[in-house]
């Protein structure tokens, strides 16, 4: 009995010990999990402490940058104030100059009235045509002497002076012919005047006199490229061709904006003095331009060969063969129209030799004249749709096509009345300035509005190709203004 009781007690003790062991094991697991959780919390706290420290560092750096920007802004604002004060002084000086000019205008008005009185007296004195012709001849002789003195004393020459003197001499001949005809008519003679002495009527004399004082008109136009030379279409609708040599001399590119001044030559033909206003872009011309050399091929056929690809060659046009008389291996630049088969010479370099070293030097010189073989660029799809681009300076037609290609809307002012586009300028996404055709006041006014609105502003470097490139290169900056 006693042994059974002990065994029962021992069994209870063993069961209790097992139970306590299980509880101890469970407690150890829970403790391990708590310790692991504690380490995770400590790691998170450490990471958060680092993030807080980094945030504090960034905040301090941002504060320092803001302080630096404020200092820079205050410096710039001081410069603006100084510049504004200078502009105000210039405006006051210009106003004083205007008042002086107004006084001069009053004096000139008085002088004009006096001259009109003298002219009335002169008309009263010159009662017949002979006296009038004599006075006019003296005045023309004095005019010729004055032009000659200017050439001798100041060394001034040019087509204007020569043209004026030529018209004066023609008018003097016509006056003499008219006087002789009047004398012969009064004596009962009916002798015809030689055709070289025309005009012989008073109305034609009046037209010739007007020609002396006529101021040659100035017209703006657009140049269009051809495979050889090109043509200019003036604003009045007139169109005239220009040679390849003129294109090279004036460095004209496709759709360049030009100013033309007409002059009448001795043979009756009209000559135009051309001045470049705004450069075009040959990348969009209907031609391909190559740098290469002339080659005498089979069957005595002349070719123009691309310098970078000898398999790319085109037959030379017969006119260039007759006029230029090329030599085999002569370096040149040549043009080929988009759908053309023949090459047209643009420039030839006659001072060359066929030794390898000097031929390479000729190639180097030739490559400086034009960029390597150019192929007309394909117009990109509209990449600034919904944007508004403001341009100050020049004429609106210079920029319309380029801005329309980008898909943007153009706001333009010629630089004289920028206040008219102030509201549209503030709603624009970018400002472009053509400094060569913009006043200093308009430039600063546009820049101030752009900076106040946080709008990017750029300078056009005098050509359509530069405007096209800047629109493409800064498209992301411009489109950011829509957000």
PDB file of N, CA, C and O in Angstrom, residues 380-406:
ATOM      1  N   UNK A 380       9.359  67.825 -87.682  1.00  0.00           N
ATOM      2  CA  UNK A 380       8.832  67.017 -86.584  1.00  0.00           C
ATOM      3  C   UNK A 380       7.354  67.287 -86.368  1.00  0.00           C
ATOM      4  O   UNK A 380       6.826  68.330 -86.764  1.00  0.00           O
ATOM      5  N   UNK A 381       6.702  66.329 -85.718  1.00  0.00           N
ATOM      6  CA  UNK A 381       5.303  66.530 -85.386  1.00  0.00           C
ATOM      7  C   UNK A 381       5.207  67.605 -84.303  1.00  0.00           C
ATOM      8  O   UNK A 381       6.169  67.912 -83.615  1.00  0.00           O
ATOM      9  N   UNK A 382       4.002  68.177 -84.169  1.00  0.00           N
ATOM     10  CA  UNK A 382       3.807  69.262 -83.203  1.00  0.00           C
ATOM     11  C   UNK A 382       4.147  68.782 -81.794  1.00  0.00           C
ATOM     12  O   UNK A 382       3.566  67.821 -81.297  1.00  0.00           O
ATOM     13  N   UNK A 383       5.115  69.458 -81.159  1.00  0.00           N
ATOM     14  CA  UNK A 383       5.565  69.041 -79.830  1.00  0.00           C
ATOM     15  C   UNK A 383       5.286  70.102 -78.768  1.00  0.00           C
ATOM     16  O   UNK A 383       5.634  69.917 -77.605  1.00  0.00           O
ATOM     17  N   UNK A 384       4.666  71.236 -79.156  1.00  0.00           N
ATOM     18  CA  UNK A 384       4.311  72.273 -78.180  1.00  0.00           C
ATOM     19  C   UNK A 384       2.824  72.621 -78.289  1.00  0.00           C
ATOM     20  O   UNK A 384       2.434  73.777 -78.123  1.00  0.00           O
ATOM     21  N   UNK A 385       2.017  71.605 -78.595  1.00  0.00           N
ATOM     22  CA  UNK A 385       0.573  71.845 -78.724  1.00  0.00           C
ATOM     23  C   UNK A 385       0.010  72.351 -77.403  1.00  0.00           C
ATOM     24  O   UNK A 385       0.290  71.789 -76.342  1.00  0.00           O
ATOM     25  N   UNK A 386      -0.789  73.401 -77.480  1.00  0.00           N
ATOM     26  CA  UNK A 386      -1.382  73.993 -76.285  1.00  0.00           C
ATOM     27  C   UNK A 386      -0.548  75.070 -75.642  1.00  0.00           C
ATOM     28  O   UNK A 386      -1.010  75.750 -74.722  1.00  0.00           O
ATOM     29  N   UNK A 387       0.694  75.254 -76.102  1.00  0.00           N
ATOM     30  CA  UNK A 387       1.586  76.271 -75.536  1.00  0.00           C
ATOM     31  C   UNK A 387       1.463  77.571 -76.323  1.00  0.00           C
ATOM     32  O   UNK A 387       1.053  77.585 -77.477  1.00  0.00           O
ATOM     33  N   UNK A 388       1.831  78.659 -75.673  1.00  0.00           N
ATOM     34  CA  UNK A 388       1.884  79.982 -76.297  1.00  0.00           C
ATOM     35  C   UNK A 388       3.307  80.505 -76.194  1.00  0.00           C
ATOM     36  O   UNK A 388       3.881  80.519 -75.101  1.00  0.00           O
ATOM     37  N   UNK A 389       3.870  80.910 -77.324  1.00  0.00           N
ATOM     38  CA  UNK A 389       5.243  81.414 -77.384  1.00  0.00           C
ATOM     39  C   UNK A 389       5.205  82.877 -77.791  1.00  0.00           C
ATOM     40  O   UNK A 389       4.589  83.235 -78.801  1.00  0.00           O
ATOM     41  N   UNK A 390       5.836  83.730 -76.995  1.00  0.00           N
ATOM     42  CA  UNK A 390       5.896  85.164 -77.286  1.00  0.00           C
ATOM     43  C   UNK A 390       7.263  85.514 -77.862  1.00  0.00           C
ATOM     44  O   UNK A 390       8.289  85.029 -77.372  1.00  0.00           O
ATOM     45  N   UNK A 391       7.279  86.334 -78.917  1.00  0.00           N
ATOM     46  CA  UNK A 391       8.522  86.776 -79.548  1.00  0.00           C
ATOM     47  C   UNK A 391       8.471  88.293 -79.679  1.00  0.00           C
ATOM     48  O   UNK A 391       7.490  88.850 -80.156  1.00  0.00           O
ATOM     49  N   UNK A 392       9.547  88.956 -79.240  1.00  0.00           N
ATOM     50  CA  UNK A 392       9.671  90.409 -79.334  1.00  0.00           C
ATOM     51  C   UNK A 392      10.815  90.735 -80.279  1.00  0.00           C
ATOM     52  O   UNK A 392      11.944  90.279 -80.082  1.00  0.00           O
ATOM     53  N   UNK A 393      10.510  91.515 -81.324  1.00  0.00           N
ATOM     54  CA  UNK A 393      11.526  91.919 -82.298  1.00  0.00           C
ATOM     55  C   UNK A 393      11.224  91.367 -83.684  1.00  0.00           C
ATOM     56  O   UNK A 393      10.598  90.314 -83.834  1.00  0.00           O
ATOM     57  N   UNK A 394      11.673  92.098 -84.718  1.00  0.00           N
ATOM     58  CA  UNK A 394      11.491  91.632 -86.082  1.00  0.00           C
ATOM     59  C   UNK A 394      10.043  91.736 -86.557  1.00  0.00           C
ATOM     60  O   UNK A 394       9.223  92.459 -85.981  1.00  0.00           O
ATOM     61  N   UNK A 395       9.743  90.993 -87.601  1.00  0.00           N
ATOM     62  CA  UNK A 395       8.403  90.969 -88.171  1.00  0.00           C
ATOM     63  C   UNK A 395       7.731  89.629 -87.898  1.00  0.00           C
ATOM     64  O   UNK A 395       8.406  88.602 -87.830  1.00  0.00           O
ATOM     65  N   UNK A 396       6.432  89.655 -87.767  1.00  0.00           N
ATOM     66  CA  UNK A 396       5.680  88.448 -87.404  1.00  0.00           C
ATOM     67  C   UNK A 396       5.881  87.334 -88.419  1.00  0.00           C
ATOM     68  O   UNK A 396       6.035  86.158 -88.047  1.00  0.00           O
ATOM     69  N   UNK A 397       5.912  87.680 -89.718  1.00  0.00           N
ATOM     70  CA  UNK A 397       6.002  86.644 -90.755  1.00  0.00           C
ATOM     71  C   UNK A 397       7.318  85.883 -90.698  1.00  0.00           C
ATOM     72  O   UNK A 397       7.419  84.782 -91.227  1.00  0.00           O
ATOM     73  N   UNK A 398       8.352  86.461 -90.038  1.00  0.00           N
ATOM     74  CA  UNK A 398       9.636  85.768 -89.932  1.00  0.00           C
ATOM     75  C   UNK A 398       9.518  84.502 -89.081  1.00  0.00           C
ATOM     76  O   UNK A 398      10.278  83.552 -89.268  1.00  0.00           O
ATOM     77  N   UNK A 399       8.593  84.500 -88.117  1.00  0.00           N
ATOM     78  CA  UNK A 399       8.542  83.424 -87.120  1.00  0.00           C
ATOM     79  C   UNK A 399       7.317  82.530 -87.242  1.00  0.00           C
ATOM     80  O   UNK A 399       7.261  81.477 -86.599  1.00  0.00           O
ATOM     81  N   UNK A 400       6.300  82.956 -88.000  1.00  0.00           N
ATOM     82  CA  UNK A 400       5.020  82.243 -88.009  1.00  0.00           C
ATOM     83  C   UNK A 400       5.180  80.782 -88.386  1.00  0.00           C
ATOM     84  O   UNK A 400       4.658  79.885 -87.709  1.00  0.00           O
ATOM     85  N   UNK A 401       5.908  80.506 -89.456  1.00  0.00           N
ATOM     86  CA  UNK A 401       6.011  79.130 -89.943  1.00  0.00           C
ATOM     87  C   UNK A 401       6.718  78.229 -88.941  1.00  0.00           C
ATOM     88  O   UNK A 401       6.293  77.101 -88.678  1.00  0.00           O
ATOM     89  N   UNK A 402       7.828  78.722 -88.349  1.00  0.00           N
ATOM     90  CA  UNK A 402       8.603  77.909 -87.406  1.00  0.00           C
ATOM     91  C   UNK A 402       7.777  77.594 -86.164  1.00  0.00           C
ATOM     92  O   UNK A 402       7.747  76.455 -85.685  1.00  0.00           O
ATOM     93  N   UNK A 403       7.084  78.601 -85.624  1.00  0.00           N
ATOM     94  CA  UNK A 403       6.271  78.376 -84.417  1.00  0.00           C
ATOM     95  C   UNK A 403       5.089  77.471 -84.744  1.00  0.00           C
ATOM     96  O   UNK A 403       4.715  76.609 -83.947  1.00  0.00           O
ATOM     97  N   UNK A 404       4.491  77.644 -85.927  1.00  0.00           N
ATOM     98  CA  UNK A 404       3.363  76.785 -86.306  1.00  0.00           C
ATOM     99  C   UNK A 404       3.790  75.329 -86.430  1.00  0.00           C
ATOM    100  O   UNK A 404       3.026  74.416 -86.097  1.00  0.00           O
ATOM    101  N   UNK A 405       5.024  75.073 -86.891  1.00  0.00           N
ATOM    102  CA  UNK A 405       5.525  73.697 -86.977  1.00  0.00           C
ATOM    103  C   UNK A 405       5.543  73.028 -85.607  1.00  0.00           C
ATOM    104  O   UNK A 405       5.284  71.831 -85.481  1.00  0.00           O
ATOM    105  N   UNK A 406       5.861  73.803 -84.562  1.00  0.00           N
ATOM    106  CA  UNK A 406       5.942  73.230 -83.219  1.00  0.00           C
ATOM    107  C   UNK A 406       4.564  72.996 -82.603  1.00  0.00           C
ATOM    108  O   UNK A 406       4.461  72.328 -81.578  1.00  0.00           O
TER     109      UNK A 406
END
